[in-house]
């Protein structure tokens, strides 16, 4: 049995992982849906990693899944605990010394958004919720998500990412082909340039854990099985 550690993106609580958590448990695994101190102006990236480590406790067989802004926290956890696999789920990929607030300019994210809008047209309001995030999420789940608002402190966005290099842990990247926040063409380039790997791909938008939880669970379990022979921190990518 593996333990999937689910790290949320900016301004999100653990609720949005619930459909995926249920799917992982149906497949015989444990899941820890992490809450980060997102609204705490005294909490930076180190405190985010502390929160993840504390909520993991003494669990083992760790598969860390970092979503979106969680990409700045997931690798820090891998330096603190023995992790079998790090899965970057349509996540920001940091470089040493780069603050999250610098990531967009450094990667050309704003330009990528403009180019994607030019190709695909302006997203329509599909069911009254922010189409950047919820265009393919069932309406009842998008509505429930609105009941779990979280603020997001600017503090971690100002802190340089502290690792001198990527952690020595097997890393998988899963991008979402219909992601309107991190367009697929953009993410393919970022992953190639920063991780030196070819990302896997899944249909769905940025909140794929709500729109396709069963398919996502299958992908995550496949990664766990792929790296199952490894124990603790594996070799570099």
mmCIF file of C-alpha atoms in Angstrom:
data_model
loop_
_atom_site.group_PDB
_atom_site.id
_atom_site.type_symbol
_atom_site.label_atom_id
_atom_site.label_comp_id
_atom_site.label_asym_id
_atom_site.label_seq_id
_atom_site.Cartn_x
_atom_site.Cartn_y
_atom_site.Cartn_z
ATOM 1 C CA UNK A 1 0.000 0.000 0.000
ATOM 2 C CA UNK A 2 1.286 3.430 -0.965
ATOM 3 C CA UNK A 3 0.557 6.754 0.695
ATOM 4 C CA UNK A 4 -0.320 9.496 -1.779
ATOM 5 C CA UNK A 5 0.527 12.915 -0.340
ATOM 6 C CA UNK A 6 -1.638 15.491 -2.124
ATOM 7 C CA UNK A 7 -0.243 19.048 -1.991
ATOM 8 C CA UNK A 8 -2.667 21.769 -3.116
ATOM 9 C CA UNK A 9 -2.108 24.820 -5.249
ATOM 10 C CA UNK A 10 -2.360 28.462 -4.210
ATOM 11 C CA UNK A 11 -5.337 29.488 -2.111
ATOM 12 C CA UNK A 12 -6.831 25.990 -1.976
ATOM 13 C CA UNK A 13 -7.644 23.742 0.961
ATOM 14 C CA UNK A 14 -7.696 19.967 1.079
ATOM 15 C CA UNK A 15 -11.351 19.651 0.032
ATOM 16 C CA UNK A 16 -10.722 19.617 -3.708
ATOM 17 C CA UNK A 17 -8.758 16.385 -3.399
ATOM 18 C CA UNK A 18 -11.739 14.475 -1.963
ATOM 19 C CA UNK A 19 -12.922 12.797 -5.197
ATOM 20 C CA UNK A 20 -9.374 11.662 -5.964
ATOM 21 C CA UNK A 21 -8.805 10.515 -2.376
ATOM 22 C CA UNK A 22 -11.891 8.311 -2.600
ATOM 23 C CA UNK A 23 -10.642 6.779 -5.859
ATOM 24 C CA UNK A 24 -7.184 6.065 -4.435
ATOM 25 C CA UNK A 25 -8.651 4.410 -1.344
ATOM 26 C CA UNK A 26 -10.887 2.252 -3.527
ATOM 27 C CA UNK A 27 -7.673 1.047 -5.141
ATOM 28 C CA UNK A 28 -6.264 0.023 -1.779
ATOM 29 C CA UNK A 29 -4.023 2.984 -1.020
ATOM 30 C CA UNK A 30 -3.858 5.669 1.644
ATOM 31 C CA UNK A 31 -4.061 9.388 0.838
ATOM 32 C CA UNK A 32 -3.156 12.485 2.825
ATOM 33 C CA UNK A 33 -4.885 15.649 1.600
ATOM 34 C CA UNK A 34 -2.641 18.403 2.893
ATOM 35 C CA UNK A 35 -3.749 21.785 4.198
ATOM 36 C CA UNK A 36 -1.122 24.509 3.873
ATOM 37 C CA UNK A 37 -0.898 27.737 5.935
ATOM 38 C CA UNK A 38 -1.888 29.709 2.841
ATOM 39 C CA UNK A 39 -3.441 32.642 4.705
ATOM 40 C CA UNK A 40 -0.580 33.039 7.205
ATOM 41 C CA UNK A 41 1.656 35.978 6.280
ATOM 42 C CA UNK A 42 4.413 34.589 8.513
ATOM 43 C CA UNK A 43 4.559 31.294 6.607
ATOM 44 C CA UNK A 44 6.969 30.849 3.725
ATOM 45 C CA UNK A 45 8.090 27.873 1.673
ATOM 46 C CA UNK A 46 9.885 26.269 4.628
ATOM 47 C CA UNK A 47 6.722 26.443 6.725
ATOM 48 C CA UNK A 48 4.735 24.944 3.850
ATOM 49 C CA UNK A 49 7.129 21.994 3.764
ATOM 50 C CA UNK A 50 6.897 21.746 7.573
ATOM 51 C CA UNK A 51 3.099 21.509 7.320
ATOM 52 C CA UNK A 52 3.308 18.685 4.787
ATOM 53 C CA UNK A 53 5.834 16.729 6.839
ATOM 54 C CA UNK A 54 3.746 17.125 9.986
ATOM 55 C CA UNK A 55 0.583 15.869 8.285
ATOM 56 C CA UNK A 56 2.391 12.863 6.802
ATOM 57 C CA UNK A 57 3.435 11.758 10.272
ATOM 58 C CA UNK A 58 4.978 8.283 10.354
ATOM 59 C CA UNK A 59 3.438 7.078 7.080
ATOM 60 C CA UNK A 60 5.722 5.358 4.582
ATOM 61 C CA UNK A 61 5.622 4.394 0.908
ATOM 62 C CA UNK A 62 5.244 8.046 -0.019
ATOM 63 C CA UNK A 63 4.119 9.276 -3.436
ATOM 64 C CA UNK A 64 4.151 13.078 -3.320
ATOM 65 C CA UNK A 65 1.701 14.720 -5.739
ATOM 66 C CA UNK A 66 2.241 18.469 -6.125
ATOM 67 C CA UNK A 67 -0.402 20.484 -7.959
ATOM 68 C CA UNK A 68 0.097 23.929 -9.512
ATOM 69 C CA UNK A 69 1.815 26.261 -6.967
ATOM 70 C CA UNK A 70 2.449 23.133 -4.886
ATOM 71 C CA UNK A 71 5.308 22.481 -7.296
ATOM 72 C CA UNK A 72 7.447 24.795 -5.177
ATOM 73 C CA UNK A 73 6.716 22.747 -2.029
ATOM 74 C CA UNK A 74 6.741 19.143 -3.252
ATOM 75 C CA UNK A 75 10.493 18.947 -3.953
ATOM 76 C CA UNK A 76 11.259 20.432 -0.517
ATOM 77 C CA UNK A 77 9.358 17.558 1.092
ATOM 78 C CA UNK A 78 11.469 15.113 -0.923
ATOM 79 C CA UNK A 79 14.567 16.545 0.728
ATOM 80 C CA UNK A 80 13.057 15.992 4.170
ATOM 81 C CA UNK A 81 11.547 12.498 3.910
ATOM 82 C CA UNK A 82 12.153 9.275 1.968
ATOM 83 C CA UNK A 83 9.853 9.623 -1.048
ATOM 84 C CA UNK A 84 9.430 6.917 -3.683
ATOM 85 C CA UNK A 85 8.064 9.155 -6.447
ATOM 86 C CA UNK A 86 7.407 12.871 -6.924
ATOM 87 C CA UNK A 87 4.510 13.575 -9.296
ATOM 88 C CA UNK A 88 4.272 17.127 -10.582
ATOM 89 C CA UNK A 89 0.629 17.581 -11.591
ATOM 90 C CA UNK A 90 0.318 20.520 -14.013
ATOM 91 C CA UNK A 91 2.675 22.179 -11.560
ATOM 92 C CA UNK A 92 5.066 25.108 -11.500
ATOM 93 C CA UNK A 93 8.624 23.805 -11.936
ATOM 94 C CA UNK A 94 11.029 25.961 -9.907
ATOM 95 C CA UNK A 95 14.673 26.719 -10.586
ATOM 96 C CA UNK A 96 17.235 27.214 -7.797
ATOM 97 C CA UNK A 97 17.061 30.708 -6.335
ATOM 98 C CA UNK A 98 13.863 31.612 -8.207
ATOM 99 C CA UNK A 99 10.976 33.038 -6.208
ATOM 100 C CA UNK A 100 7.492 31.870 -7.168
ATOM 101 C CA UNK A 101 6.608 35.463 -7.966
ATOM 102 C CA UNK A 102 9.359 35.485 -10.597
ATOM 103 C CA UNK A 103 8.278 32.245 -12.244
ATOM 104 C CA UNK A 104 5.797 33.688 -14.702
ATOM 105 C CA UNK A 105 8.255 36.157 -16.215
ATOM 106 C CA UNK A 106 11.107 33.643 -16.188
ATOM 107 C CA UNK A 107 9.111 31.002 -18.058
ATOM 108 C CA UNK A 108 7.173 33.275 -20.419
ATOM 109 C CA UNK A 109 3.865 32.240 -18.862
ATOM 110 C CA UNK A 110 2.016 35.477 -19.614
ATOM 111 C CA UNK A 111 2.967 35.292 -23.278
ATOM 112 C CA UNK A 112 1.875 31.650 -23.374
ATOM 113 C CA UNK A 113 -1.551 32.612 -22.023
ATOM 114 C CA UNK A 114 -1.937 35.272 -24.712
ATOM 115 C CA UNK A 115 -0.891 32.865 -27.435
ATOM 116 C CA UNK A 116 -3.270 30.188 -26.185
ATOM 117 C CA UNK A 117 -6.142 32.701 -26.121
ATOM 118 C CA UNK A 118 -5.320 33.674 -29.687
ATOM 119 C CA UNK A 119 -5.420 30.045 -30.814
ATOM 120 C CA UNK A 120 -8.425 28.912 -28.844
ATOM 121 C CA UNK A 121 -10.466 32.086 -28.525
ATOM 122 C CA UNK A 122 -11.695 33.617 -25.292
ATOM 123 C CA UNK A 123 -13.000 30.931 -22.909
ATOM 124 C CA UNK A 124 -16.724 31.105 -22.341
ATOM 125 C CA UNK A 125 -18.388 30.990 -18.961
ATOM 126 C CA UNK A 126 -19.518 27.388 -19.167
ATOM 127 C CA UNK A 127 -21.611 27.223 -15.995
ATOM 128 C CA UNK A 128 -21.096 30.509 -14.184
ATOM 129 C CA UNK A 129 -17.752 29.603 -12.563
ATOM 130 C CA UNK A 130 -14.275 30.802 -13.481
ATOM 131 C CA UNK A 131 -13.666 29.087 -16.837
ATOM 132 C CA UNK A 132 -9.897 29.189 -16.428
ATOM 133 C CA UNK A 133 -10.180 26.613 -13.655
ATOM 134 C CA UNK A 134 -13.641 25.039 -13.883
ATOM 135 C CA UNK A 135 -14.560 24.834 -17.572
ATOM 136 C CA UNK A 136 -14.665 21.016 -17.487
ATOM 137 C CA UNK A 137 -15.564 20.477 -13.829
ATOM 138 C CA UNK A 138 -19.117 19.218 -13.113
ATOM 139 C CA UNK A 139 -21.262 22.121 -11.960
ATOM 140 C CA UNK A 140 -22.083 20.610 -8.565
ATOM 141 C CA UNK A 141 -18.386 20.170 -7.763
ATOM 142 C CA UNK A 142 -17.521 23.653 -8.970
ATOM 143 C CA UNK A 143 -20.298 24.998 -6.743
ATOM 144 C CA UNK A 144 -19.034 23.026 -3.756
ATOM 145 C CA UNK A 145 -15.523 24.326 -4.347
ATOM 146 C CA UNK A 146 -16.806 27.871 -3.865
ATOM 147 C CA UNK A 147 -17.732 26.938 -0.282
ATOM 148 C CA UNK A 148 -14.046 26.416 0.541
ATOM 149 C CA UNK A 149 -12.454 29.797 -0.156
ATOM 150 C CA UNK A 150 -8.894 30.336 1.004
ATOM 151 C CA UNK A 151 -6.824 33.463 0.869
ATOM 152 C CA UNK A 152 -3.260 33.223 -0.370
ATOM 153 C CA UNK A 153 -0.507 35.155 1.378
ATOM 154 C CA UNK A 154 2.119 36.770 -0.821
ATOM 155 C CA UNK A 155 4.914 35.727 1.555
ATOM 156 C CA UNK A 156 5.965 32.435 -0.111
ATOM 157 C CA UNK A 157 5.850 34.099 -3.509
ATOM 158 C CA UNK A 158 8.687 36.405 -2.501
ATOM 159 C CA UNK A 159 11.073 33.734 -1.219
ATOM 160 C CA UNK A 160 13.811 32.245 -3.426
ATOM 161 C CA UNK A 161 13.413 28.502 -3.903
ATOM 162 C CA UNK A 162 16.093 27.176 -1.554
ATOM 163 C CA UNK A 163 17.295 23.945 -3.174
ATOM 164 C CA UNK A 164 20.563 24.075 -5.150
ATOM 165 C CA UNK A 165 19.287 21.411 -7.567
ATOM 166 C CA UNK A 166 16.363 19.087 -8.158
ATOM 167 C CA UNK A 167 16.053 16.433 -5.417
ATOM 168 C CA UNK A 168 17.367 12.958 -6.159
ATOM 169 C CA UNK A 169 13.981 11.302 -6.414
ATOM 170 C CA UNK A 170 12.218 9.725 -9.414
ATOM 171 C CA UNK A 171 10.051 12.470 -10.895
ATOM 172 C CA UNK A 172 7.023 12.233 -13.164
ATOM 173 C CA UNK A 173 5.267 15.214 -14.732
ATOM 174 C CA UNK A 174 1.616 14.978 -15.759
ATOM 175 C CA UNK A 175 0.220 17.888 -17.750
ATOM 176 C CA UNK A 176 -3.415 18.480 -18.657
ATOM 177 C CA UNK A 177 -4.152 18.910 -22.350
ATOM 178 C CA UNK A 178 -7.093 21.278 -21.756
ATOM 179 C CA UNK A 179 -5.452 23.344 -19.028
ATOM 180 C CA UNK A 180 -6.275 27.023 -19.562
ATOM 181 C CA UNK A 181 -3.989 28.272 -16.788
ATOM 182 C CA UNK A 182 -0.856 26.351 -17.818
ATOM 183 C CA UNK A 183 -1.418 25.592 -21.517
ATOM 184 C CA UNK A 184 -0.100 22.241 -22.706
ATOM 185 C CA UNK A 185 2.272 23.677 -25.327
ATOM 186 C CA UNK A 186 3.808 25.948 -22.707
ATOM 187 C CA UNK A 187 4.188 23.197 -20.117
ATOM 188 C CA UNK A 188 5.814 20.791 -22.579
ATOM 189 C CA UNK A 189 8.550 23.374 -23.113
ATOM 190 C CA UNK A 190 8.984 24.233 -19.432
ATOM 191 C CA UNK A 191 9.230 20.574 -18.412
ATOM 192 C CA UNK A 192 11.762 19.860 -21.151
ATOM 193 C CA UNK A 193 13.897 22.878 -20.260
ATOM 194 C CA UNK A 194 13.756 22.569 -16.495
ATOM 195 C CA UNK A 195 13.453 18.843 -15.821
ATOM 196 C CA UNK A 196 14.902 17.379 -18.999
ATOM 197 C CA UNK A 197 12.037 14.889 -19.361
ATOM 198 C CA UNK A 198 9.037 14.420 -21.626
ATOM 199 C CA UNK A 199 5.832 14.929 -19.621
ATOM 200 C CA UNK A 200 2.948 12.505 -19.592
ATOM 201 C CA UNK A 201 -0.419 13.924 -20.636
ATOM 202 C CA UNK A 202 -4.007 13.522 -19.559
ATOM 203 C CA UNK A 203 -7.232 15.023 -20.889
ATOM 204 C CA UNK A 204 -8.819 17.624 -18.664
ATOM 205 C CA UNK A 205 -8.254 21.106 -17.332
ATOM 206 C CA UNK A 206 -6.318 22.545 -14.415
ATOM 207 C CA UNK A 207 -8.638 21.018 -11.802
ATOM 208 C CA UNK A 208 -8.364 17.500 -13.195
ATOM 209 C CA UNK A 209 -8.745 16.002 -9.706
ATOM 210 C CA UNK A 210 -12.357 17.226 -9.846
ATOM 211 C CA UNK A 211 -13.105 16.624 -13.517
ATOM 212 C CA UNK A 212 -11.424 13.210 -13.973
ATOM 213 C CA UNK A 213 -10.615 11.732 -10.543
ATOM 214 C CA UNK A 214 -10.843 8.073 -11.599
ATOM 215 C CA UNK A 215 -8.577 8.513 -14.605
ATOM 216 C CA UNK A 216 -6.143 10.545 -12.526
ATOM 217 C CA UNK A 217 -6.100 7.887 -9.805
ATOM 218 C CA UNK A 218 -5.244 5.248 -12.412
ATOM 219 C CA UNK A 219 -2.323 7.362 -13.617
ATOM 220 C CA UNK A 220 -0.991 7.919 -10.112
ATOM 221 C CA UNK A 221 -1.219 4.242 -9.210
ATOM 222 C CA UNK A 222 0.605 3.411 -12.455
ATOM 223 C CA UNK A 223 3.463 5.698 -11.403
ATOM 224 C CA UNK A 224 3.555 4.017 -8.007
ATOM 225 C CA UNK A 225 3.778 0.587 -9.618
ATOM 226 C CA UNK A 226 6.423 1.751 -12.082
ATOM 227 C CA UNK A 227 8.720 2.809 -9.263
ATOM 228 C CA UNK A 228 7.650 0.226 -6.676
ATOM 229 C CA UNK A 229 11.014 -1.603 -6.566
ATOM 230 C CA UNK A 230 12.667 1.578 -5.318
ATOM 231 C CA UNK A 231 12.785 2.199 -1.601
ATOM 232 C CA UNK A 232 13.403 5.610 -0.169
ATOM 233 C CA UNK A 233 14.999 8.294 -2.343
ATOM 234 C CA UNK A 234 15.865 6.880 -5.708
ATOM 235 C CA UNK A 235 18.428 7.847 -8.290
ATOM 236 C CA UNK A 236 18.400 11.144 -10.120
ATOM 237 C CA UNK A 237 16.265 11.530 -13.185
#
